[in-house]
mmCIF file of the C-alpha atoms, coordinates in Angstrom:
data_MODEL
# 
_entry.id   MODEL 
# 
loop_
_atom_site.group_PDB 
_atom_site.id 
_atom_site.type_symbol 
_atom_site.label_atom_id 
_atom_site.label_alt_id 
_atom_site.label_comp_id 
_atom_site.label_asym_id 
_atom_site.label_entity_id 
_atom_site.label_seq_id 
_atom_site.pdbx_PDB_ins_code 
_atom_site.Cartn_x 
_atom_site.Cartn_y 
_atom_site.Cartn_z 
_atom_site.occupancy 
_atom_site.B_iso_or_equiv 
_atom_site.pdbx_formal_charge 
_atom_site.auth_seq_id 
_atom_site.auth_comp_id 
_atom_site.auth_asym_id 
_atom_site.auth_atom_id 
_atom_site.pdbx_PDB_model_num 
ATOM 1   C CA . PRO A 1 1   ? -37.455 87.584  -75.432  1.00 0.00 ? 1   PRO A CA 1 
ATOM 2   C CA . PRO A 1 2   ? -39.843 87.296  -78.380  1.00 0.00 ? 2   PRO A CA 1 
ATOM 3   C CA . PRO A 1 3   ? -43.029 85.287  -77.760  1.00 0.00 ? 3   PRO A CA 1 
ATOM 4   C CA . SER A 1 4   ? -41.955 82.557  -80.151  1.00 0.00 ? 4   SER A CA 1 
ATOM 5   C CA . ALA A 1 5   ? -41.328 78.856  -79.929  1.00 0.00 ? 5   ALA A CA 1 
ATOM 6   C CA . ALA A 1 6   ? -39.321 76.317  -81.870  1.00 0.00 ? 6   ALA A CA 1 
ATOM 7   C CA . GLY A 1 7   ? -41.194 73.397  -80.356  1.00 0.00 ? 7   GLY A CA 1 
ATOM 8   C CA . GLY A 1 8   ? -43.628 71.207  -82.245  1.00 0.00 ? 8   GLY A CA 1 
ATOM 9   C CA . GLY A 1 9   ? -47.320 71.295  -82.847  1.00 0.00 ? 9   GLY A CA 1 
ATOM 10  C CA . GLY A 1 10  ? -47.989 75.007  -82.480  1.00 0.00 ? 10  GLY A CA 1 
ATOM 11  C CA . GLY A 1 11  ? -49.301 74.357  -78.997  1.00 0.00 ? 11  GLY A CA 1 
ATOM 12  C CA . GLY A 1 12  ? -47.823 77.521  -77.554  1.00 0.00 ? 12  GLY A CA 1 
ATOM 13  C CA . SER A 1 13  ? -46.922 75.844  -74.251  1.00 0.00 ? 13  SER A CA 1 
ATOM 14  C CA . PRO A 1 14  ? -45.101 78.140  -71.790  1.00 0.00 ? 14  PRO A CA 1 
ATOM 15  C CA . ASP A 1 15  ? -42.024 75.918  -71.526  1.00 0.00 ? 15  ASP A CA 1 
ATOM 16  C CA . LYS A 1 16  ? -41.426 76.375  -75.269  1.00 0.00 ? 16  LYS A CA 1 
ATOM 17  C CA . SER A 1 17  ? -42.235 80.075  -75.487  1.00 0.00 ? 17  SER A CA 1 
ATOM 18  C CA . HIS A 1 18  ? -38.601 81.287  -75.474  1.00 0.00 ? 18  HIS A CA 1 
ATOM 19  C CA . ALA A 1 19  ? -37.038 78.435  -77.476  1.00 0.00 ? 19  ALA A CA 1 
ATOM 20  C CA . ALA A 1 20  ? -36.272 80.665  -80.467  1.00 0.00 ? 20  ALA A CA 1 
ATOM 21  C CA . SER A 1 21  ? -33.939 82.771  -78.325  1.00 0.00 ? 21  SER A CA 1 
ATOM 22  C CA . LEU A 1 22  ? -31.941 79.913  -76.821  1.00 0.00 ? 22  LEU A CA 1 
ATOM 23  C CA . ALA A 1 23  ? -28.313 79.350  -77.861  1.00 0.00 ? 23  ALA A CA 1 
ATOM 24  C CA . ASP A 1 24  ? -29.367 76.987  -80.659  1.00 0.00 ? 24  ASP A CA 1 
ATOM 25  C CA . GLY A 1 25  ? -32.393 79.035  -81.735  1.00 0.00 ? 25  GLY A CA 1 
ATOM 26  C CA . PRO A 1 26  ? -32.788 81.221  -84.836  1.00 0.00 ? 26  PRO A CA 1 
ATOM 27  C CA . ASP A 1 27  ? -32.969 84.519  -82.926  1.00 0.00 ? 27  ASP A CA 1 
ATOM 28  C CA . TYR A 1 28  ? -29.616 83.754  -81.304  1.00 0.00 ? 28  TYR A CA 1 
ATOM 29  C CA . HIS A 1 29  ? -28.055 82.870  -84.669  1.00 0.00 ? 29  HIS A CA 1 
ATOM 30  C CA . ALA A 1 30  ? -29.337 86.107  -86.179  1.00 0.00 ? 30  ALA A CA 1 
ATOM 31  C CA . VAL A 1 31  ? -27.812 88.210  -83.383  1.00 0.00 ? 31  VAL A CA 1 
ATOM 32  C CA . ALA A 1 32  ? -24.556 86.224  -83.634  1.00 0.00 ? 32  ALA A CA 1 
ATOM 33  C CA . SER A 1 33  ? -24.375 87.164  -87.316  1.00 0.00 ? 33  SER A CA 1 
ATOM 34  C CA . LEU A 1 34  ? -23.091 90.573  -86.207  1.00 0.00 ? 34  LEU A CA 1 
ATOM 35  C CA . TRP A 1 35  ? -19.814 88.692  -85.648  1.00 0.00 ? 35  TRP A CA 1 
ATOM 36  C CA . PHE A 1 36  ? -20.208 86.659  -88.860  1.00 0.00 ? 36  PHE A CA 1 
ATOM 37  C CA . PRO A 1 37  ? -21.318 89.218  -91.473  1.00 0.00 ? 37  PRO A CA 1 
ATOM 38  C CA . ASP A 1 38  ? -20.585 86.886  -94.388  1.00 0.00 ? 38  ASP A CA 1 
ATOM 39  C CA . ARG A 1 39  ? -23.212 84.472  -93.069  1.00 0.00 ? 39  ARG A CA 1 
ATOM 40  C CA . TRP A 1 40  ? -25.668 87.358  -92.891  1.00 0.00 ? 40  TRP A CA 1 
ATOM 41  C CA . ARG A 1 41  ? -24.974 88.468  -96.455  1.00 0.00 ? 41  ARG A CA 1 
ATOM 42  C CA . GLU A 1 42  ? -25.282 84.913  -97.760  1.00 0.00 ? 42  GLU A CA 1 
ATOM 43  C CA . ASP A 1 43  ? -28.426 83.882  -95.917  1.00 0.00 ? 43  ASP A CA 1 
ATOM 44  C CA . LYS A 1 44  ? -30.244 86.687  -94.117  1.00 0.00 ? 44  LYS A CA 1 
ATOM 45  C CA . GLY A 1 45  ? -33.452 85.634  -95.853  1.00 0.00 ? 45  GLY A CA 1 
ATOM 46  C CA . GLY A 1 46  ? -33.084 82.142  -94.421  1.00 0.00 ? 46  GLY A CA 1 
ATOM 47  C CA . MET A 1 47  ? -32.487 83.617  -90.967  1.00 0.00 ? 47  MET A CA 1 
ATOM 48  C CA . LEU A 1 48  ? -35.675 85.670  -91.174  1.00 0.00 ? 48  LEU A CA 1 
ATOM 49  C CA . HIS A 1 49  ? -37.641 82.650  -92.382  1.00 0.00 ? 49  HIS A CA 1 
ATOM 50  C CA . SER A 1 50  ? -36.363 80.568  -89.442  1.00 0.00 ? 50  SER A CA 1 
ATOM 51  C CA . MET A 1 51  ? -37.182 83.308  -86.932  1.00 0.00 ? 51  MET A CA 1 
ATOM 52  C CA . VAL A 1 52  ? -40.736 83.690  -88.215  1.00 0.00 ? 52  VAL A CA 1 
ATOM 53  C CA . ALA A 1 53  ? -41.256 79.911  -88.492  1.00 0.00 ? 53  ALA A CA 1 
ATOM 54  C CA . ALA A 1 54  ? -40.110 79.430  -84.894  1.00 0.00 ? 54  ALA A CA 1 
ATOM 55  C CA . ALA A 1 55  ? -42.376 82.235  -83.690  1.00 0.00 ? 55  ALA A CA 1 
ATOM 56  C CA . MET A 1 56  ? -45.362 80.758  -85.519  1.00 0.00 ? 56  MET A CA 1 
ATOM 57  C CA . ARG A 1 57  ? -44.837 77.415  -83.826  1.00 0.00 ? 57  ARG A CA 1 
ATOM 58  C CA . GLY A 1 58  ? -45.804 79.210  -80.619  1.00 0.00 ? 58  GLY A CA 1 
ATOM 59  C CA . LEU A 1 59  ? -49.294 80.024  -81.903  1.00 0.00 ? 59  LEU A CA 1 
ATOM 60  C CA . PRO A 1 60  ? -52.001 78.562  -79.632  1.00 0.00 ? 60  PRO A CA 1 
ATOM 61  C CA . GLN A 1 61  ? -54.181 75.822  -81.054  1.00 0.00 ? 61  GLN A CA 1 
ATOM 62  C CA . GLY A 1 62  ? -57.104 77.311  -82.954  1.00 0.00 ? 62  GLY A CA 1 
ATOM 63  C CA . ALA A 1 63  ? -55.566 80.783  -83.045  1.00 0.00 ? 63  ALA A CA 1 
ATOM 64  C CA . MET A 1 64  ? -56.343 81.165  -86.749  1.00 0.00 ? 64  MET A CA 1 
ATOM 65  C CA . GLU A 1 65  ? -59.963 80.036  -86.580  1.00 0.00 ? 65  GLU A CA 1 
ATOM 66  C CA . GLY A 1 66  ? -62.182 82.740  -88.025  1.00 0.00 ? 66  GLY A CA 1 
ATOM 67  C CA . ALA A 1 67  ? -59.209 84.921  -89.009  1.00 0.00 ? 67  ALA A CA 1 
ATOM 68  C CA . GLU A 1 68  ? -59.859 87.083  -92.067  1.00 0.00 ? 68  GLU A CA 1 
ATOM 69  C CA . GLY A 1 69  ? -57.520 88.758  -94.511  1.00 0.00 ? 69  GLY A CA 1 
ATOM 70  C CA . GLY A 1 70  ? -54.762 86.126  -94.515  1.00 0.00 ? 70  GLY A CA 1 
ATOM 71  C CA . LEU A 1 71  ? -51.796 85.558  -92.229  1.00 0.00 ? 71  LEU A CA 1 
ATOM 72  C CA . GLY A 1 72  ? -50.345 88.989  -92.938  1.00 0.00 ? 72  GLY A CA 1 
ATOM 73  C CA . GLU A 1 73  ? -53.401 90.657  -91.418  1.00 0.00 ? 73  GLU A CA 1 
ATOM 74  C CA . ALA A 1 74  ? -54.073 88.195  -88.572  1.00 0.00 ? 74  ALA A CA 1 
ATOM 75  C CA . GLY A 1 75  ? -53.767 89.541  -85.034  1.00 0.00 ? 75  GLY A CA 1 
ATOM 76  C CA . PRO A 1 76  ? -52.488 86.289  -83.451  1.00 0.00 ? 76  PRO A CA 1 
ATOM 77  C CA . VAL A 1 77  ? -49.718 86.012  -86.057  1.00 0.00 ? 77  VAL A CA 1 
ATOM 78  C CA . LEU A 1 78  ? -48.671 89.611  -85.459  1.00 0.00 ? 78  LEU A CA 1 
ATOM 79  C CA . GLU A 1 79  ? -48.607 89.022  -81.711  1.00 0.00 ? 79  GLU A CA 1 
ATOM 80  C CA . ALA A 1 80  ? -46.493 85.876  -82.099  1.00 0.00 ? 80  ALA A CA 1 
ATOM 81  C CA . CYS A 1 81  ? -44.031 87.208  -84.675  1.00 0.00 ? 81  CYS A CA 1 
ATOM 82  C CA . LYS A 1 82  ? -43.785 90.957  -84.132  1.00 0.00 ? 82  LYS A CA 1 
ATOM 83  C CA . SER A 1 83  ? -40.806 91.020  -81.781  1.00 0.00 ? 83  SER A CA 1 
ATOM 84  C CA . SER A 1 84  ? -38.785 88.571  -83.905  1.00 0.00 ? 84  SER A CA 1 
ATOM 85  C CA . VAL A 1 85  ? -39.413 90.587  -87.077  1.00 0.00 ? 85  VAL A CA 1 
ATOM 86  C CA . ILE A 1 86  ? -38.521 93.826  -85.283  1.00 0.00 ? 86  ILE A CA 1 
ATOM 87  C CA . THR A 1 87  ? -35.349 92.196  -83.930  1.00 0.00 ? 87  THR A CA 1 
ATOM 88  C CA . PHE A 1 88  ? -34.376 91.249  -87.490  1.00 0.00 ? 88  PHE A CA 1 
ATOM 89  C CA . ALA A 1 89  ? -35.098 94.770  -88.769  1.00 0.00 ? 89  ALA A CA 1 
ATOM 90  C CA . LEU A 1 90  ? -32.890 96.335  -86.087  1.00 0.00 ? 90  LEU A CA 1 
ATOM 91  C CA . LEU A 1 91  ? -30.123 93.820  -86.820  1.00 0.00 ? 91  LEU A CA 1 
ATOM 92  C CA . LYS A 1 92  ? -30.332 94.753  -90.494  1.00 0.00 ? 92  LYS A CA 1 
ATOM 93  C CA . ARG A 1 93  ? -29.794 98.397  -89.576  1.00 0.00 ? 93  ARG A CA 1 
ATOM 94  C CA . LEU A 1 94  ? -26.804 97.505  -87.358  1.00 0.00 ? 94  LEU A CA 1 
ATOM 95  C CA . HIS A 1 95  ? -25.228 95.398  -90.123  1.00 0.00 ? 95  HIS A CA 1 
ATOM 96  C CA . ALA A 1 96  ? -25.511 98.374  -92.459  1.00 0.00 ? 96  ALA A CA 1 
ATOM 97  C CA . VAL A 1 97  ? -23.677 100.543 -89.925  1.00 0.00 ? 97  VAL A CA 1 
ATOM 98  C CA . LEU A 1 98  ? -20.963 98.045  -88.964  1.00 0.00 ? 98  LEU A CA 1 
ATOM 99  C CA . HIS A 1 99  ? -20.197 96.007  -92.041  1.00 0.00 ? 99  HIS A CA 1 
ATOM 100 C CA . LYS A 1 100 ? -21.202 97.946  -95.147  1.00 0.00 ? 100 LYS A CA 1 
ATOM 101 C CA . GLY A 1 101 ? -18.541 97.345  -97.794  1.00 0.00 ? 101 GLY A CA 1 
ATOM 102 C CA . SER A 1 102 ? -16.283 95.539  -95.314  1.00 0.00 ? 102 SER A CA 1 
ATOM 103 C CA . ALA A 1 103 ? -16.353 92.157  -97.063  1.00 0.00 ? 103 ALA A CA 1 
ATOM 104 C CA . GLN A 1 104 ? -17.439 90.394  -100.207 1.00 0.00 ? 104 GLN A CA 1 
ATOM 105 C CA . GLU A 1 105 ? -20.869 91.140  -101.607 1.00 0.00 ? 105 GLU A CA 1 
ATOM 106 C CA . ALA A 1 106 ? -23.917 88.994  -100.969 1.00 0.00 ? 106 ALA A CA 1 
ATOM 107 C CA . GLY A 1 107 ? -23.840 85.688  -102.773 1.00 0.00 ? 107 GLY A CA 1 
ATOM 108 C CA . ALA A 1 108 ? -20.063 85.539  -103.083 1.00 0.00 ? 108 ALA A CA 1 
ATOM 109 C CA . GLY A 1 109 ? -18.538 82.537  -101.397 1.00 0.00 ? 109 GLY A CA 1 
ATOM 110 C CA . GLY A 1 110 ? -21.792 80.616  -101.551 1.00 0.00 ? 110 GLY A CA 1 
ATOM 111 C CA . GLU A 1 111 ? -20.180 77.477  -102.919 1.00 0.00 ? 111 GLU A CA 1 
ATOM 112 C CA . GLU A 1 112 ? -17.664 77.481  -100.107 1.00 0.00 ? 112 GLU A CA 1 
ATOM 113 C CA . GLY A 1 113 ? -20.521 77.746  -97.629  1.00 0.00 ? 113 GLY A CA 1 
ATOM 114 C CA . LYS A 1 114 ? -22.210 74.699  -99.124  1.00 0.00 ? 114 LYS A CA 1 
ATOM 115 C CA . LYS A 1 115 ? -19.027 72.634  -98.825  1.00 0.00 ? 115 LYS A CA 1 
ATOM 116 C CA . GLY A 1 116 ? -18.408 73.654  -95.236  1.00 0.00 ? 116 GLY A CA 1 
ATOM 117 C CA . VAL A 1 117 ? -16.425 76.502  -93.736  1.00 0.00 ? 117 VAL A CA 1 
ATOM 118 C CA . ASP A 1 118 ? -12.916 76.119  -92.393  1.00 0.00 ? 118 ASP A CA 1 
ATOM 119 C CA . PRO A 1 119 ? -13.063 76.779  -88.606  1.00 0.00 ? 119 PRO A CA 1 
ATOM 120 C CA . ALA A 1 120 ? -10.008 79.008  -88.997  1.00 0.00 ? 120 ALA A CA 1 
ATOM 121 C CA . ALA A 1 121 ? -11.955 81.123  -91.479  1.00 0.00 ? 121 ALA A CA 1 
ATOM 122 C CA . TRP A 1 122 ? -14.826 81.439  -89.008  1.00 0.00 ? 122 TRP A CA 1 
ATOM 123 C CA . THR A 1 123 ? -12.389 82.559  -86.322  1.00 0.00 ? 123 THR A CA 1 
ATOM 124 C CA . ALA A 1 124 ? -10.753 85.104  -88.616  1.00 0.00 ? 124 ALA A CA 1 
ATOM 125 C CA . GLU A 1 125 ? -14.141 86.446  -89.678  1.00 0.00 ? 125 GLU A CA 1 
ATOM 126 C CA . ALA A 1 126 ? -15.344 86.765  -86.073  1.00 0.00 ? 126 ALA A CA 1 
ATOM 127 C CA . GLU A 1 127 ? -12.145 88.535  -85.026  1.00 0.00 ? 127 GLU A CA 1 
ATOM 128 C CA . SER A 1 128 ? -12.422 90.925  -87.966  1.00 0.00 ? 128 SER A CA 1 
ATOM 129 C CA . ALA A 1 129 ? -16.057 91.675  -87.149  1.00 0.00 ? 129 ALA A CA 1 
ATOM 130 C CA . GLN A 1 130 ? -15.209 92.194  -83.483  1.00 0.00 ? 130 GLN A CA 1 
ATOM 131 C CA . GLY A 1 131 ? -12.564 94.705  -84.543  1.00 0.00 ? 131 GLY A CA 1 
ATOM 132 C CA . SER A 1 132 ? -15.130 96.484  -86.688  1.00 0.00 ? 132 SER A CA 1 
ATOM 133 C CA . ILE A 1 133 ? -17.620 96.604  -83.822  1.00 0.00 ? 133 ILE A CA 1 
ATOM 134 C CA . ILE A 1 134 ? -14.981 98.085  -81.499  1.00 0.00 ? 134 ILE A CA 1 
ATOM 135 C CA . ALA A 1 135 ? -13.771 100.543 -84.140  1.00 0.00 ? 135 ALA A CA 1 
ATOM 136 C CA . HIS A 1 136 ? -17.310 101.715 -84.790  1.00 0.00 ? 136 HIS A CA 1 
ATOM 137 C CA . GLU A 1 137 ? -18.413 101.815 -81.170  1.00 0.00 ? 137 GLU A CA 1 
ATOM 138 C CA . MET A 1 138 ? -19.131 105.538 -81.267  1.00 0.00 ? 138 MET A CA 1 
ATOM 139 C CA . LYS A 1 139 ? -20.904 105.136 -84.586  1.00 0.00 ? 139 LYS A CA 1 
ATOM 140 C CA . VAL A 1 140 ? -23.165 102.480 -83.049  1.00 0.00 ? 140 VAL A CA 1 
ATOM 141 C CA . MET A 1 141 ? -23.797 104.676 -80.014  1.00 0.00 ? 141 MET A CA 1 
ATOM 142 C CA . GLY A 1 142 ? -24.745 107.476 -82.362  1.00 0.00 ? 142 GLY A CA 1 
ATOM 143 C CA . GLN A 1 143 ? -27.228 105.158 -84.056  1.00 0.00 ? 143 GLN A CA 1 
ATOM 144 C CA . CYS A 1 144 ? -28.976 104.247 -80.802  1.00 0.00 ? 144 CYS A CA 1 
ATOM 145 C CA . GLU A 1 145 ? -31.284 107.239 -80.921  1.00 0.00 ? 145 GLU A CA 1 
ATOM 146 C CA . GLU A 1 146 ? -32.195 106.473 -84.523  1.00 0.00 ? 146 GLU A CA 1 
ATOM 147 C CA . LEU A 1 147 ? -32.820 102.805 -83.685  1.00 0.00 ? 147 LEU A CA 1 
ATOM 148 C CA . VAL A 1 148 ? -35.098 103.758 -80.800  1.00 0.00 ? 148 VAL A CA 1 
ATOM 149 C CA . SER A 1 149 ? -36.914 106.193 -83.068  1.00 0.00 ? 149 SER A CA 1 
ATOM 150 C CA . LEU A 1 150 ? -37.260 103.526 -85.772  1.00 0.00 ? 150 LEU A CA 1 
ATOM 151 C CA . PHE A 1 151 ? -38.708 101.127 -83.224  1.00 0.00 ? 151 PHE A CA 1 
ATOM 152 C CA . GLU A 1 152 ? -41.070 103.549 -81.485  1.00 0.00 ? 152 GLU A CA 1 
ATOM 153 C CA . GLU A 1 153 ? -42.293 105.549 -84.463  1.00 0.00 ? 153 GLU A CA 1 
ATOM 154 C CA . GLU A 1 154 ? -42.263 103.129 -87.399  1.00 0.00 ? 154 GLU A CA 1 
ATOM 155 C CA . LEU A 1 155 ? -42.177 99.495  -86.250  1.00 0.00 ? 155 LEU A CA 1 
ATOM 156 C CA . ALA A 1 156 ? -43.982 99.209  -82.918  1.00 0.00 ? 156 ALA A CA 1 
ATOM 157 C CA . PRO A 1 157 ? -47.184 100.961 -84.127  1.00 0.00 ? 157 PRO A CA 1 
ATOM 158 C CA . CYS A 1 158 ? -47.691 98.467  -86.997  1.00 0.00 ? 158 CYS A CA 1 
ATOM 159 C CA . GLU A 1 159 ? -51.013 96.683  -86.761  1.00 0.00 ? 159 GLU A CA 1 
ATOM 160 C CA . SER A 1 160 ? -50.300 93.776  -89.113  1.00 0.00 ? 160 SER A CA 1 
ATOM 161 C CA . LEU A 1 161 ? -47.295 91.803  -90.305  1.00 0.00 ? 161 LEU A CA 1 
ATOM 162 C CA . SER A 1 162 ? -47.892 93.025  -93.846  1.00 0.00 ? 162 SER A CA 1 
ATOM 163 C CA . GLU A 1 163 ? -47.543 96.596  -92.606  1.00 0.00 ? 163 GLU A CA 1 
ATOM 164 C CA . LEU A 1 164 ? -44.527 95.675  -90.461  1.00 0.00 ? 164 LEU A CA 1 
ATOM 165 C CA . PHE A 1 165 ? -42.608 94.019  -93.315  1.00 0.00 ? 165 PHE A CA 1 
ATOM 166 C CA . ASP A 1 166 ? -43.203 97.115  -95.434  1.00 0.00 ? 166 ASP A CA 1 
ATOM 167 C CA . ALA A 1 167 ? -42.233 99.595  -92.681  1.00 0.00 ? 167 ALA A CA 1 
ATOM 168 C CA . ALA A 1 168 ? -39.112 97.574  -91.835  1.00 0.00 ? 168 ALA A CA 1 
ATOM 169 C CA . GLU A 1 169 ? -38.088 97.440  -95.519  1.00 0.00 ? 169 GLU A CA 1 
ATOM 170 C CA . LEU A 1 170 ? -37.927 93.640  -95.486  1.00 0.00 ? 170 LEU A CA 1 
ATOM 171 C CA . LEU A 1 171 ? -39.939 92.924  -98.629  1.00 0.00 ? 171 LEU A CA 1 
ATOM 172 C CA . HIS A 1 172 ? -36.737 92.345  -100.630 1.00 0.00 ? 172 HIS A CA 1 
ATOM 173 C CA . ASP A 1 173 ? -35.420 89.921  -97.988  1.00 0.00 ? 173 ASP A CA 1 
ATOM 174 C CA . ILE A 1 174 ? -38.258 87.409  -98.227  1.00 0.00 ? 174 ILE A CA 1 
ATOM 175 C CA . THR A 1 175 ? -38.966 84.659  -100.739 1.00 0.00 ? 175 THR A CA 1 
ATOM 176 C CA . PRO A 1 176 ? -40.900 85.233  -102.963 1.00 0.00 ? 176 PRO A CA 1 
ATOM 177 C CA . GLN A 1 177 ? -39.797 88.863  -102.932 1.00 0.00 ? 177 GLN A CA 1 
ATOM 178 C CA . GLY A 1 178 ? -42.566 91.217  -101.902 1.00 0.00 ? 178 GLY A CA 1 
ATOM 179 C CA . ASP A 1 179 ? -45.097 88.418  -101.250 1.00 0.00 ? 179 ASP A CA 1 
ATOM 180 C CA . THR A 1 180 ? -45.654 88.556  -97.496  1.00 0.00 ? 180 THR A CA 1 
ATOM 181 C CA . GLU A 1 181 ? -48.539 86.094  -97.550  1.00 0.00 ? 181 GLU A CA 1 
ATOM 182 C CA . ALA A 1 182 ? -46.622 83.379  -99.440  1.00 0.00 ? 182 ALA A CA 1 
ATOM 183 C CA . PHE A 1 183 ? -43.627 83.875  -97.142  1.00 0.00 ? 183 PHE A CA 1 
ATOM 184 C CA . LEU A 1 184 ? -45.784 83.534  -94.018  1.00 0.00 ? 184 LEU A CA 1 
ATOM 185 C CA . GLN A 1 185 ? -47.562 80.460  -95.397  1.00 0.00 ? 185 GLN A CA 1 
ATOM 186 C CA . SER A 1 186 ? -44.145 78.881  -96.016  1.00 0.00 ? 186 SER A CA 1 
ATOM 187 C CA . ALA A 1 187 ? -43.024 79.722  -92.473  1.00 0.00 ? 187 ALA A CA 1 
ATOM 188 C CA . LEU A 1 188 ? -46.258 78.377  -90.973  1.00 0.00 ? 188 LEU A CA 1 
ATOM 189 C CA . SER A 1 189 ? -45.880 75.033  -92.749  1.00 0.00 ? 189 SER A CA 1 
ATOM 190 C CA . ALA A 1 190 ? -42.126 74.752  -92.146  1.00 0.00 ? 190 ALA A CA 1 
ATOM 191 C CA . PRO A 1 191 ? -40.967 71.603  -90.316  1.00 0.00 ? 191 PRO A CA 1 
ATOM 192 C CA . ALA A 1 192 ? -39.292 71.908  -86.932  1.00 0.00 ? 192 ALA A CA 1 
ATOM 193 C CA . ALA A 1 193 ? -35.826 71.565  -88.496  1.00 0.00 ? 193 ALA A CA 1 
ATOM 194 C CA . VAL A 1 194 ? -36.374 74.736  -90.511  1.00 0.00 ? 194 VAL A CA 1 
ATOM 195 C CA . ALA A 1 195 ? -37.854 76.608  -87.555  1.00 0.00 ? 195 ALA A CA 1 
ATOM 196 C CA . SER A 1 196 ? -34.761 75.890  -85.482  1.00 0.00 ? 196 SER A CA 1 
ATOM 197 C CA . SER A 1 197 ? -32.009 76.128  -88.119  1.00 0.00 ? 197 SER A CA 1 
ATOM 198 C CA . PRO A 1 198 ? -31.224 79.032  -90.455  1.00 0.00 ? 198 PRO A CA 1 
ATOM 199 C CA . ALA A 1 199 ? -29.249 76.605  -92.645  1.00 0.00 ? 199 ALA A CA 1 
ATOM 200 C CA . ALA A 1 200 ? -32.284 74.360  -93.100  1.00 0.00 ? 200 ALA A CA 1 
ATOM 201 C CA . ALA A 1 201 ? -34.385 77.415  -93.959  1.00 0.00 ? 201 ALA A CA 1 
ATOM 202 C CA . ARG A 1 202 ? -32.400 77.970  -97.155  1.00 0.00 ? 202 ARG A CA 1 
ATOM 203 C CA . THR A 1 203 ? -34.470 75.270  -98.784  1.00 0.00 ? 203 THR A CA 1 
ATOM 204 C CA . GLY A 1 204 ? -37.574 75.828  -96.651  1.00 0.00 ? 204 GLY A CA 1 
ATOM 205 C CA . ALA A 1 205 ? -37.984 79.407  -97.824  1.00 0.00 ? 205 ALA A CA 1 
ATOM 206 C CA . ALA A 1 206 ? -37.340 78.594  -101.469 1.00 0.00 ? 206 ALA A CA 1 
# 
């Protein structure tokens, strides 16, 4: 599990270190989006913001003292957030394989999402996505080698979050677009509700 925490205070206590990956954490919601691709298309930026915010809440007290070059270049921030950002990048690749062109484009249906989604619609979407995953099982298996290569050769060697966001092609998924430092500052100052909820991050990342 990523070394991140959704708990308060940025204390980095061990009992909070895996909170982001629990069933109500942002990492879990991001992985679950494979079965709810419309949610991913509508709010993947909010998901990434929540994942990074939760990871940053695991930073030890005083971790940023004396850090130079901003959050995007800080070693402690990279250590706290790297696995969550890599997880998101790999999920983005899987979504492209499984769901490209299978549903409405990003942004469509946004008003419906704000009013609340009919549980029946959620069920239908999940069943459709499950069918897509099964139908593309061999395609996903064929991607495994490429995903491992992406991880080992392009993502894992990154020595800063700025470099990682660029290598993972996530600069268009953050707000403001292309501004890693502003995005990380927003995630660092996000309240606990944003760090634990992709829905809350829609406004937190704006």
